[in-house]
Each structure stands twice: as structure tokens, then as C-alpha cells.
Short mmCIF file of C-alpha atoms in Angstrom, two decimals:
data_model
loop_
_atom_site.label_atom_id
_atom_site.label_comp_id
_atom_site.label_asym_id
_atom_site.label_seq_id
_atom_site.Cartn_x
_atom_site.Cartn_y
_atom_site.Cartn_z
CA MET A 21 122.20 131.41 81.29
CA THR A 22 118.65 132.69 79.92
CA THR A 23 117.74 136.03 79.37
CA THR A 24 114.49 135.65 80.97
CA ALA A 25 114.47 136.53 85.07
CA ASP A 26 113.90 133.47 87.65
CA TYR A 27 111.24 135.01 90.20
CA THR A 28 110.85 131.72 91.83
CA ASP A 29 114.12 131.58 93.60
CA LYS A 30 114.79 134.15 96.87
CA ILE A 31 116.90 136.13 94.87
CA PRO A 32 115.69 136.95 91.38
CA ASN A 33 118.48 136.05 88.49
CA ASN A 34 118.98 134.97 85.33
CA VAL A 35 122.39 133.50 85.77
CA ASP A 36 120.95 129.86 87.32
CA LEU A 37 121.67 130.61 90.69
CA HIS A 38 119.96 127.30 91.74
CA ASP A 39 122.96 125.70 90.28
CA ASP A 40 125.21 126.51 92.50
CA ARG A 41 124.30 126.00 96.29
CA ARG A 42 127.31 127.59 97.67
CA LEU A 43 126.90 130.98 95.92
CA GLN A 44 123.13 130.70 96.24
CA ARG A 45 123.65 130.24 100.35
CA ALA A 46 126.24 133.33 100.45
CA LEU A 47 124.00 135.66 98.86
CA GLU A 48 121.23 134.94 100.58
CA SER A 49 123.03 135.39 103.99
CA TRP A 50 124.03 139.04 102.49
CA GLN A 51 120.41 139.66 101.62
CA PRO A 52 119.44 140.11 105.47
CA ASN A 53 122.18 142.69 105.67
CA PHE A 54 121.24 144.48 102.42
CA ARG A 55 117.50 144.85 103.67
CA SER A 56 118.68 145.87 106.88
CA TRP A 57 120.88 148.60 105.28
CA TRP A 58 117.78 149.70 103.07
CA GLU A 59 115.69 150.20 106.20
CA SER A 60 118.10 152.19 108.00
CA MET A 61 119.98 154.20 105.25
CA GLY A 62 117.26 154.01 102.29
CA PRO A 63 114.44 156.34 101.65
CA THR A 64 112.89 157.86 104.78
CA LEU A 65 109.05 158.71 103.63
CA PRO A 66 106.85 155.91 104.60
CA THR A 67 104.76 154.68 101.51
CA GLN A 68 102.28 151.92 100.62
CA ASP A 69 103.44 151.35 97.30
CA VAL A 70 105.03 152.97 94.14
CA TYR A 71 104.25 152.51 90.65
CA LEU A 72 107.63 150.94 89.71
CA ARG A 73 109.59 149.50 86.87
CA THR A 74 111.11 145.89 87.72
CA ALA A 75 113.56 143.67 85.41
CA VAL A 76 111.82 140.89 83.96
CA ASN A 77 114.03 140.01 80.58
CA VAL A 78 117.35 141.33 79.39
CA GLY A 79 116.68 140.26 75.78
CA ARG A 80 115.48 142.77 72.88
CA ASP A 81 112.02 141.74 73.51
CA GLY A 82 111.39 144.12 76.75
CA TRP A 83 113.08 143.72 80.06
CA ALA A 84 110.78 146.07 82.22
CA HIS A 85 107.44 145.11 83.72
CA PHE A 86 105.75 148.23 85.44
CA GLY A 87 103.29 147.93 88.71
CA HIS A 88 102.40 149.53 91.91
CA VAL A 89 104.90 147.94 94.67
CA ALA A 90 105.66 148.15 98.33
CA MET A 91 109.12 149.16 98.27
CA PRO A 92 110.17 146.72 101.14
CA ASP A 93 109.18 144.09 98.77
CA TYR A 94 110.73 145.20 95.76
CA ARG A 95 112.75 142.38 94.02
CA TRP A 96 116.31 143.07 93.62
CA GLY A 97 118.13 140.71 91.47
CA ILE A 98 121.05 139.75 89.60
CA PHE A 99 120.73 139.96 85.96
CA LEU A 100 123.46 139.98 83.07
CA ALA A 101 123.19 140.51 79.42
CA GLU A 102 123.05 138.01 77.03
CA ARG A 103 126.41 136.03 76.67
CA ASP A 104 127.82 135.98 73.25
CA PRO A 105 129.79 132.82 73.33
CA ASP A 106 132.20 134.15 70.62
CA ARG A 107 133.43 137.28 72.39
CA ARG A 108 136.66 138.26 71.73
CA ILE A 109 138.83 140.83 74.00
CA GLY A 110 138.47 143.80 71.73
CA PHE A 111 141.70 145.96 73.01
CA GLY A 112 145.13 145.84 74.78
CA GLU A 113 147.67 143.23 74.64
CA HIS A 114 144.99 140.45 74.70
CA ARG A 115 142.98 141.78 71.93
CA GLY A 116 141.77 138.88 69.65
CA ALA A 117 141.55 136.27 72.52
CA PRO A 118 138.22 134.77 74.04
CA ALA A 119 136.61 136.89 76.47
CA TRP A 120 137.38 135.44 80.33
CA GLN A 121 134.44 133.41 82.10
CA GLN A 122 136.69 133.55 85.23
CA VAL A 123 139.22 136.25 86.57
CA PRO A 124 143.01 135.27 85.78
CA GLY A 125 145.04 135.30 88.74
CA GLU A 126 147.36 137.93 87.47
CA TYR A 127 144.95 140.54 87.64
CA ARG A 128 142.52 139.26 90.40
CA ALA A 129 143.35 142.19 92.85
CA ASP A 130 143.06 145.08 90.07
CA LEU A 131 139.50 143.76 89.09
CA ARG A 132 138.22 143.34 92.47
CA ARG A 133 139.50 147.18 93.06
CA LEU A 134 137.65 148.23 89.92
CA ILE A 135 134.55 146.67 90.95
CA VAL A 136 134.50 147.82 94.65
CA ILE A 137 134.75 151.39 93.76
CA GLN A 138 131.85 150.89 90.86
CA GLY A 139 129.78 148.95 93.55
CA ASP A 140 130.60 151.71 96.30
CA THR A 141 128.87 154.39 94.49
CA GLU A 142 125.32 152.55 94.03
CA PRO A 143 124.42 152.47 97.54
CA ALA A 144 126.55 156.08 98.27
CA SER A 145 123.77 158.01 96.11
CA VAL A 146 120.63 156.18 97.91
CA GLU A 147 122.16 157.33 100.97
CA GLN A 148 122.68 161.04 99.54
CA GLN A 149 118.83 161.12 98.24
CA ARG A 150 117.19 159.48 101.58
CA ASN A 151 115.43 162.30 102.75
CA LEU A 152 114.30 163.84 99.27
CA GLY A 153 111.20 162.35 99.30
CA ALA A 154 109.80 164.54 102.14
CA THR A 155 110.21 167.37 99.71
CA ALA A 156 109.17 166.02 96.31
CA PRO A 157 107.37 168.78 94.26
CA SER A 158 104.95 166.03 92.77
CA LEU A 159 104.08 162.46 93.12
CA TYR A 160 105.48 162.00 89.68
CA ASP A 161 108.87 163.23 90.82
CA LEU A 162 108.68 161.22 94.16
CA ARG A 163 108.02 158.06 92.00
CA ASN A 164 111.01 159.06 89.68
CA LEU A 165 113.23 159.35 92.78
CA PHE A 166 111.99 156.17 94.13
CA GLN A 167 112.93 154.38 90.75
CA VAL A 168 116.43 155.55 90.88
CA ASN A 169 117.02 154.55 94.59
CA VAL A 170 115.88 151.00 93.71
CA GLU A 171 117.96 150.63 90.56
CA GLU A 172 120.94 151.89 92.16
CA GLY A 173 120.17 149.11 94.87
CA ARG A 174 120.06 146.66 92.31
CA HIS A 175 123.35 148.10 90.97
CA LEU A 176 124.69 147.12 94.25
CA TRP A 177 123.42 143.61 93.93
CA ALA A 178 125.26 143.27 90.30
CA MET A 179 128.56 144.12 92.13
CA VAL A 180 128.09 142.02 95.07
CA TYR A 181 127.27 139.16 92.53
CA LEU A 182 130.45 139.35 91.01
CA LEU A 183 132.32 140.12 94.15
CA HIS A 184 130.94 136.45 95.97
CA ALA A 185 130.72 134.54 92.62
CA TYR A 186 134.47 135.13 91.19
CA PHE A 187 136.62 136.48 94.21
CA GLY A 188 136.14 134.16 97.12
CA ARG A 189 136.81 135.39 100.69
CA GLU A 190 138.02 138.83 99.76
CA GLY A 191 135.13 139.28 97.68
CA ARG A 192 132.73 138.39 100.67
CA GLU A 193 134.55 140.63 103.00
CA GLU A 194 134.70 143.71 100.13
CA ALA A 195 130.69 142.74 100.06
CA GLU A 196 130.12 143.35 103.83
CA LEU A 197 132.30 146.46 103.30
CA LEU A 198 129.93 148.19 100.75
CA LEU A 199 127.26 148.10 103.64
CA HIS A 200 129.63 149.57 106.08
CA ARG A 201 130.52 152.40 104.49
CA ASN A 202 128.17 155.34 104.76
CA SER A 203 127.76 158.68 102.48
CA GLY A 204 129.37 161.44 104.10
CA SER A 205 130.57 159.34 107.35
CA GLU A 206 133.78 160.53 109.27
CA GLU A 207 134.79 157.06 110.06
CA ALA A 208 133.82 155.05 107.08
CA PRO A 209 133.03 157.43 104.10
CA ARG A 210 132.29 156.69 100.77
CA ILE A 211 135.47 155.98 98.24
CA LEU A 212 134.91 158.92 95.76
CA GLY A 213 134.70 162.52 97.03
CA ALA A 214 131.45 163.23 95.14
CA PHE A 215 129.61 160.63 96.97
CA ASN A 216 130.14 162.03 100.16
CA GLU A 217 128.25 165.30 99.10
CA GLU A 218 124.88 166.25 100.43
CA THR A 219 121.72 166.10 98.37
CA PRO A 220 119.42 168.17 100.38
CA ASP A 221 117.10 169.49 97.78
CA TRP A 222 115.96 168.65 94.34
CA LEU A 223 117.98 171.00 92.27
CA SER A 224 120.76 169.27 93.50
CA PHE A 225 119.27 165.88 92.76
CA PHE A 226 118.28 166.88 89.18
CA MET A 227 122.13 168.04 89.06
CA PHE A 228 123.59 164.97 90.52
CA THR A 229 121.58 162.53 88.12
CA TYR A 230 122.52 164.82 85.05
CA PHE A 231 126.08 165.24 85.91
CA THR A 232 127.34 162.46 88.45
CA ASP A 233 125.08 159.73 87.04
CA ARG A 234 126.43 160.50 83.47
CA ASP A 235 129.91 159.94 85.24
CA GLY A 236 128.38 156.71 86.18
CA LYS A 237 127.29 155.82 82.18
CA TYR A 238 130.80 156.59 81.05
CA GLN A 239 132.55 154.64 83.77
CA LEU A 240 130.18 151.56 82.97
CA GLY A 241 130.74 151.90 79.30
CA THR A 242 134.52 151.21 79.79
CA LEU A 243 133.86 148.39 82.14
CA LYS A 244 131.17 146.85 79.52
CA GLU A 245 134.57 146.95 77.09
CA SER A 246 136.32 144.69 79.57
CA ALA A 247 137.88 141.21 78.68
CA PHE A 248 136.16 139.85 81.94
CA ASP A 249 132.83 138.73 80.15
CA PRO A 250 130.73 138.85 83.54
CA LEU A 251 131.76 142.20 84.32
CA SER A 252 130.95 143.15 80.50
CA ARG A 253 127.55 141.74 80.45
CA THR A 254 126.56 143.20 84.06
CA CYS A 255 127.46 146.43 82.95
CA GLU A 256 126.03 146.36 79.57
CA PHE A 257 122.83 145.59 81.83
CA MET A 258 123.20 148.54 84.26
CA LEU A 259 123.54 150.79 81.33
CA LYS A 260 119.84 150.34 80.17
CA GLU A 261 118.82 151.07 84.08
CA GLU A 262 121.36 154.24 84.26
CA ALA A 263 119.76 155.91 81.02
CA HIS A 264 116.49 156.54 83.14
CA HIS A 265 118.65 158.35 86.01
CA MET A 266 120.07 160.58 83.51
CA PHE A 267 116.53 161.50 82.17
CA VAL A 268 115.42 162.13 85.36
CA GLY A 269 118.20 164.89 85.82
CA THR A 270 117.96 166.14 82.09
CA THR A 271 114.18 166.67 82.11
CA GLY A 272 114.09 167.78 86.05
CA VAL A 273 116.59 170.45 85.03
CA ASP A 274 114.58 171.28 81.89
CA ARG A 275 111.33 171.80 83.96
CA VAL A 276 113.11 174.13 86.46
CA VAL A 277 114.70 176.38 83.77
CA GLU A 278 111.11 176.35 82.07
CA ARG A 279 109.55 177.53 85.14
CA THR A 280 112.19 179.88 85.63
CA ALA A 281 111.80 181.25 82.12
CA GLN A 282 108.06 181.82 82.44
CA LEU A 283 108.48 183.76 85.33
CA MET A 284 111.38 185.72 84.34
CA ARG A 285 109.01 186.66 80.99
CA GLU A 286 105.81 187.37 83.17
CA HIS A 287 107.56 189.55 85.33
CA ASP A 288 110.11 191.09 83.20
CA GLU A 289 113.33 190.57 85.47
CA ASP A 290 115.96 188.27 86.32
CA ASP A 291 115.36 187.93 89.78
CA VAL A 292 112.33 185.36 90.31
CA GLY A 293 113.32 184.41 93.65
CA PRO A 294 110.42 186.61 95.44
CA TYR A 295 107.99 184.99 92.96
CA GLY A 296 108.77 181.22 94.45
CA ALA A 297 111.36 180.24 91.69
CA ILE A 298 115.04 179.61 91.17
CA PRO A 299 116.98 182.62 89.45
CA LEU A 300 119.08 181.54 86.53
CA ALA A 301 122.14 182.91 88.13
CA VAL A 302 121.40 180.18 91.07
CA ILE A 303 120.88 177.23 88.62
CA GLN A 304 124.15 178.26 87.06
CA LYS A 305 126.22 177.93 90.37
CA TYR A 306 124.62 174.82 91.10
CA LEU A 307 125.55 173.27 87.54
CA ASN A 308 129.18 174.89 88.19
CA PHE A 309 129.25 172.92 91.58
CA HIS A 310 127.62 169.52 90.38
CA TYR A 311 129.68 169.43 86.86
CA SER A 312 133.20 170.06 88.57
CA VAL A 313 133.01 167.63 91.26
CA SER A 314 131.77 165.28 88.50
CA LEU A 315 134.94 166.08 86.61
CA ASP A 316 137.32 165.11 89.42
CA LEU A 317 135.47 161.40 89.31
CA PHE A 318 137.50 160.75 86.11
CA GLY A 319 141.07 161.07 88.07
CA GLY A 320 144.10 162.69 86.73
CA GLU A 321 144.64 164.11 83.45
CA THR A 322 147.53 161.19 83.05
CA SER A 323 147.09 158.03 85.14
CA THR A 324 149.50 154.89 84.92
CA ASN A 325 147.02 152.89 86.49
CA ALA A 326 144.46 153.65 83.57
CA GLY A 327 147.04 152.63 81.26
CA ASN A 328 147.79 149.29 82.68
CA TYR A 329 144.16 148.54 83.32
CA PHE A 330 143.63 149.17 79.16
CA THR A 331 146.91 147.16 78.26
CA ALA A 332 145.76 144.15 80.53
CA GLY A 333 142.11 144.22 78.85
CA LEU A 334 140.43 145.33 82.37
CA LYS A 335 138.70 148.50 81.06
CA GLY A 336 138.65 149.87 77.63
CA ARG A 337 137.75 153.09 75.87
CA TRP A 338 134.26 154.65 75.44
CA SER A 339 132.91 152.97 72.42
CA GLU A 340 136.02 150.80 71.95
CA SER A 341 134.97 149.09 68.89
CA ARG A 342 134.09 152.24 67.31
CA ARG A 343 137.75 153.40 67.23
CA THR A 344 140.07 153.25 64.17
CA ASP A 345 143.46 152.91 65.97
CA ASP A 346 145.12 149.75 66.66
CA HIS A 347 143.25 149.11 69.98
CA ARG A 348 146.68 148.95 71.48
CA LEU A 349 147.69 152.45 71.70
CA THR A 350 151.70 151.51 72.46
CA ASP A 351 153.02 154.09 70.14
CA ASP A 352 150.24 156.75 70.22
CA SER A 353 150.12 160.30 71.97
CA ILE A 354 147.24 162.48 73.37
CA MET A 355 147.48 166.17 74.20
CA VAL A 356 146.63 166.17 77.91
CA ASP A 357 145.26 169.68 80.12
CA ALA A 358 148.06 170.82 82.23
CA LEU A 359 149.52 173.65 83.88
CA VAL A 360 152.28 174.83 81.41
CA ASP A 361 154.32 177.30 82.91
CA GLY A 362 152.19 178.21 85.30
CA GLU A 363 149.25 179.01 82.68
CA ILE A 364 146.08 176.53 81.80
CA GLY A 365 147.30 174.87 78.75
CA ARG A 366 148.03 171.32 77.33
CA THR A 367 151.07 169.01 76.77
CA GLU A 368 151.64 165.64 74.97
CA ALA A 369 151.72 162.65 76.90
CA PRO A 370 151.43 158.78 75.89
CA ALA A 371 148.08 157.95 74.67
CA LEU A 372 148.17 154.76 77.15
CA ILE A 373 148.40 157.26 80.17
CA GLY A 374 146.09 159.75 78.83
CA LEU A 375 142.96 157.61 78.91
CA ASN A 376 141.48 159.43 81.91
CA THR A 377 141.67 162.55 79.60
CA ASP A 378 140.12 160.72 76.68
CA LEU A 379 136.97 159.72 78.79
CA ARG A 380 136.59 162.99 80.40
CA ARG A 381 136.76 164.70 77.13
CA GLU A 382 133.83 162.26 75.65
CA TYR A 383 131.85 162.83 78.84
CA ILE A 384 132.16 166.93 78.52
CA ALA A 385 130.81 166.44 74.92
CA ASP A 386 127.83 164.78 76.29
CA CYS A 387 127.17 167.20 79.17
CA GLU A 388 127.01 170.00 76.52
CA THR A 389 124.40 168.46 74.83
CA GLY A 390 122.04 169.02 77.83
CA VAL A 391 123.44 172.56 78.38
CA ASN A 392 122.35 173.21 75.01
CA ARG A 393 118.91 171.81 75.35
CA TRP A 394 118.32 174.12 78.43
CA ASN A 395 119.42 177.03 76.49
CA ARG A 396 117.01 176.28 73.67
CA ILE A 397 114.20 176.81 76.16
CA LEU A 398 115.41 180.11 77.09
CA GLN A 399 115.55 181.17 73.52
CA ASP A 400 112.29 179.72 72.83
CA ALA A 401 111.16 181.67 75.43
CA GLY A 402 112.45 184.77 74.00
CA LEU A 403 115.42 185.26 76.85
CA PRO A 404 118.78 186.46 75.93
CA GLN A 405 120.15 184.63 79.01
CA ARG A 406 122.53 181.44 78.59
CA LEU A 407 123.58 178.47 80.77
CA ARG A 408 127.33 177.01 80.20
CA LEU A 409 129.52 174.77 81.30
CA PRO A 410 132.54 176.32 83.33
CA HIS A 411 136.25 176.04 82.58
CA ILE A 412 137.69 172.61 83.14
CA ALA A 413 139.96 173.97 85.48
CA PHE A 414 137.09 175.58 87.87
CA ASN A 415 136.71 173.85 91.22
CA ARG A 416 138.97 171.26 90.28
CA ARG A 417 140.57 169.11 93.55
CA VAL A 418 141.78 166.14 91.47
CA GLY A 419 144.52 165.97 88.85
CA ALA A 420 146.51 168.82 86.83
CA PHE A 421 144.28 171.78 88.29
CA ALA A 422 144.05 170.52 92.14
CA GLY A 423 146.57 173.04 93.49
CA VAL A 424 145.23 176.46 91.73
CA GLU A 425 142.07 178.34 91.97
CA SER A 426 140.26 179.47 88.51
CA THR A 427 137.11 181.47 87.50
CA PRO A 428 134.48 179.98 85.50
CA ASP A 429 136.00 181.50 82.46
CA GLY A 430 139.62 179.60 82.95
CA GLU A 431 141.08 182.78 84.20
CA LEU A 432 143.96 182.01 87.20
CA VAL A 433 143.35 183.67 90.71
CA SER A 434 144.81 184.01 94.04
CA SER A 435 143.81 181.88 96.87
CA ASP A 436 142.45 185.25 98.49
CA GLU A 437 140.58 186.27 95.57
CA TRP A 438 138.89 182.79 95.18
CA ALA A 439 137.98 182.69 98.96
CA ARG A 440 136.39 186.18 98.31
CA ARG A 441 134.55 185.59 95.25
CA GLN A 442 133.69 181.96 95.12
CA GLY A 443 129.84 183.00 96.38
CA GLU A 444 129.59 184.34 93.03
CA TRP A 445 130.16 181.00 91.16
CA LEU A 446 129.29 178.20 93.55
CA PRO A 447 125.99 178.40 95.67
CA ASN A 448 126.24 180.49 98.70
CA GLU A 449 124.29 180.14 102.14
CA PHE A 450 121.75 182.74 100.88
CA ASP A 451 121.40 180.57 97.61
CA LYS A 452 120.86 177.31 99.45
CA THR A 453 118.57 178.72 101.90
CA HIS A 454 116.43 180.30 99.32
CA VAL A 455 116.11 176.82 97.25
CA ARG A 456 115.35 174.87 100.59
CA SER A 457 112.51 177.25 101.15
CA LEU A 458 111.04 176.06 98.20
CA MET A 459 111.18 172.31 99.02
CA ARG A 460 107.80 171.89 100.24
CA PRO A 461 106.20 168.68 99.47
CA VAL A 462 103.28 168.30 97.20
CA HIS A 463 101.90 164.84 97.59
CA GLU A 464 98.49 165.73 96.04
CA ARG A 465 97.59 163.61 92.79
CA GLY A 466 98.08 166.07 89.91
CA LYS A 467 99.79 168.87 91.88
CA ILE A 468 103.21 170.37 91.47
CA ALA A 469 105.24 172.87 93.37
CA GLY A 470 105.48 176.19 91.92
CA TRP A 471 109.38 176.36 91.32
CA ILE A 472 109.37 173.60 88.51
CA ALA A 473 106.94 173.02 85.12
CA PRO A 474 104.92 169.89 84.88
CA PRO A 475 106.43 166.75 82.71
CA ARG A 476 104.88 166.99 79.36
CA ASN A 477 104.52 163.01 79.50
CA GLY A 478 104.12 160.85 82.46
CA ILE A 479 105.38 157.09 83.06
CA ASN A 480 104.82 154.43 80.82
CA GLY A 481 101.76 155.81 79.29
CA LYS A 482 99.91 157.01 82.00
CA PRO A 483 99.09 160.87 82.51
CA PHE A 484 100.95 163.51 84.87
CA ASP A 485 97.88 163.21 87.48
CA TYR A 486 98.02 159.43 87.93
CA GLU A 487 98.65 158.16 91.53
CA TYR A 488 102.30 157.14 91.11
CA VAL A 489 102.77 156.77 94.70
CA HIS A 490 100.57 155.59 97.69
CA LEU A 491 101.79 157.31 100.97
CA VAL A 492 101.45 155.98 104.41
#
């Protein structure tokens, strides 16, 4: 395998696809179905071309090329990070053995399931975001949306390649189903709940790319540790692209908070809705929703499957190589979140079945960094208000707290009180209507909507007023 992408092939790749004619033909037969899906379920705003980043190299010397590209002509491809021929399995019962280049028969079904679940999230987010271009607050933001979209499409290709290359007929069938399911569909919804939620406005988009794509970072990080080397190398490269998605979310919320803070100071009041901005209380509600929904993506606090995946070497922990334990966990324990005698607390569990809790806590600590960043904006503006993450039990539908209702402060309440007060904590119809009323497109070069501050820097050294998108 070379690090440089081969763009002479119909499907750009660095996996020497031309050496496996059967696989090449199978993927080329899937390609028209992908393009049909993109045309019917991808971005709806007509464009001539977009200033996009395209992968050209996965090595250290640079892996991205920038230029205006017509989106239907974007060269989606298959790219794996460089192979380490001496790589060893880093955890579980096979620790120390050479990494697998083929799928062991006993783990075939489990590995396929992990790849399918990851693959299903990629086109789902494109479907959720397909109408956002029509209300973009600037050409800069429009370009970032489209960059996220095309890279999610490429991440779909990454998983489809693995299914076709290593899982035979079952893999090919699963690859077809990845295009058959659609976000929010009643007949064939996406597998994970968060990927069936609406993304109807740009505040939702920024929160999604901050919180939900950050879940993707941690899931990819555990799969990067996999003993199955092609999956590991695929996820390693995907993480480079995923970083941009989280940057879009982080800086997007930065700019919303910054503009809100400016107007709060200018008018000396908290409710800046009448001045064409999003009140801080509404930003908090959107944060509460997207954070709590994303917490559910990590699954239950305890999971036998997670323990089995770890022991088998299929899915490791975040930063596995930095851990100082024995990387087998057979005799270790962990305190997991739980209901204890009807109260929110913790209980001890074997470390192997508490791996979801371990990963969720890594994620929560990472999320706190963004909230601290947004609060520094408020502090620098001289405002006393602060944003915060809600309690881990708030608005949960998966795991130990799925059967109870909690306030953002972690106080358990009755179902009746939750029904009466949830509009205080989650976006209600009034909030959603106000946010959507602000979503008026600004597609003029160098202009931006009044509810969001301009970015501090452009893309790839270009200024903010660069013509990032040429519309039809």
C-alpha cells in the first residue's frame, strides 16, 4: 500500500485496488448507487462549485489539497493510514500477537456489526443536514457544511470498502443497506437514535458537530486500537477528517455565544431575541439536548458485549497505549453510574463490563473543554452568566437512567413534573420557532447573518470574504 492516493482509478484509493479486479468491480457497481443516494439525500442547495479539501496523501508530508470542486464530481475514495508491518495487538487475550490482516472466523459477525454501526452514522448525518445550505449564515459557513458532508460521504466509503473487501456476500448486502436506511424514516431508520433526530437549524448543526461528532471521535478512537489492522488504519485516517467536523462545531458555538454576548452588553439585558440573536438560555437548552442525546450513544453503563469486544481484541479503549494497567482487565473494577436505592449514585462493577462508562467519562472531560472555552467568551465580555453541561442523568433514554427523570442539576423528579417543566430545560416550540426565524440565508461574499459573529480566520489562509462557494 502507498500513502499517496491514486486518482487515475475510477475510485481514488491507496489500497492498490487495481490489483484485485473482483473487488474493484464490486465497488464500481456500488458507486452508482452511492451517487444516486447523494443526489437524492445529499445537500439540496444547487452549487456550481465549492472550495473543498480533498485527500491526496495520508503520510506526514500533507494529505489535503484545496480547490474549487463541483460537488457531484468530488473524488470520494478509499484511504488507509500507513501500515506498520511490526504492529502488535495492544490489549485483550491476544495482546502481543501480530495484528490481523484478515478477519478471524470466530470474530467475523462481531466485527461486521461494529463496522456496520459506524458506517450507518456517516450517511445519516448528511441526510440530517441536507437542507441547511438554504439558510447558511455566510459563504464561509456554507463551505464548512459542505466539507463536513463530503467527508462523511468518504467515511461511508471507508466502511463500505471494509465490508466488500473482507466480509464477502454478507458484507456486500450490508453495504447496500447502508444506502437503504434513511435518517428519520419510519420504515427503515438509522440504527442509532441520535442519527434520526432533526438538524433543522444552524445552532443544532453546531451543537451536533460539537457533541455528536465528538462521540464519533471516541468511537473511532476505540476502533483505531482494533487488532483487525485494516479497520485500525481506516479509523486512524478518518480521525484526521473528523477533527475538522469538531472544529466547525466548537468555533460555530464560539461565534454564536460571542454575538449573543455582544448584544447583551450593548442592550444591557439577557433577552437578546428581539435584537435578532439567540438568548443564552436558549443556547443552554440546545446544549442540554445535544449533549444528553450524545451520551446515549455510548450505550449502557455496563455492557457484556463491550467486555467481549475488548477481550477479543476488536475494540480497545481510548488511548489504550497510554494506559498503565495490564491491558487485560480481568481482575480490575470500576465505579459505574447507577441508581442506588432509588438515588443517583455509583456502584462497583468489573472493569471489563464497565468499558462504556470509561469511554463516556473520557468524552465528558473533553466536552468540558468546549464549555470552558465558551464561558471564557462570556467572562471576557464582562458577563456573569455561564454555560454548563447538565447532569449525566438528565434526559437519558439509554442505560441506568433511562427509567427516571432528572433535572439538569441531577435532582430526580416525577414524570408529571418532568412533563410540566421540560420546556425549561430543553428547546420548546417557542425556542425552536425563534431560532428558525433567524435562519435567513446570507449568500453574499463577505456578509454574515446578525445572530453569529464572523470567524477570526478564513480557510487555508484565505480571508473571510473569499468566495468559498459559487452558487447556481
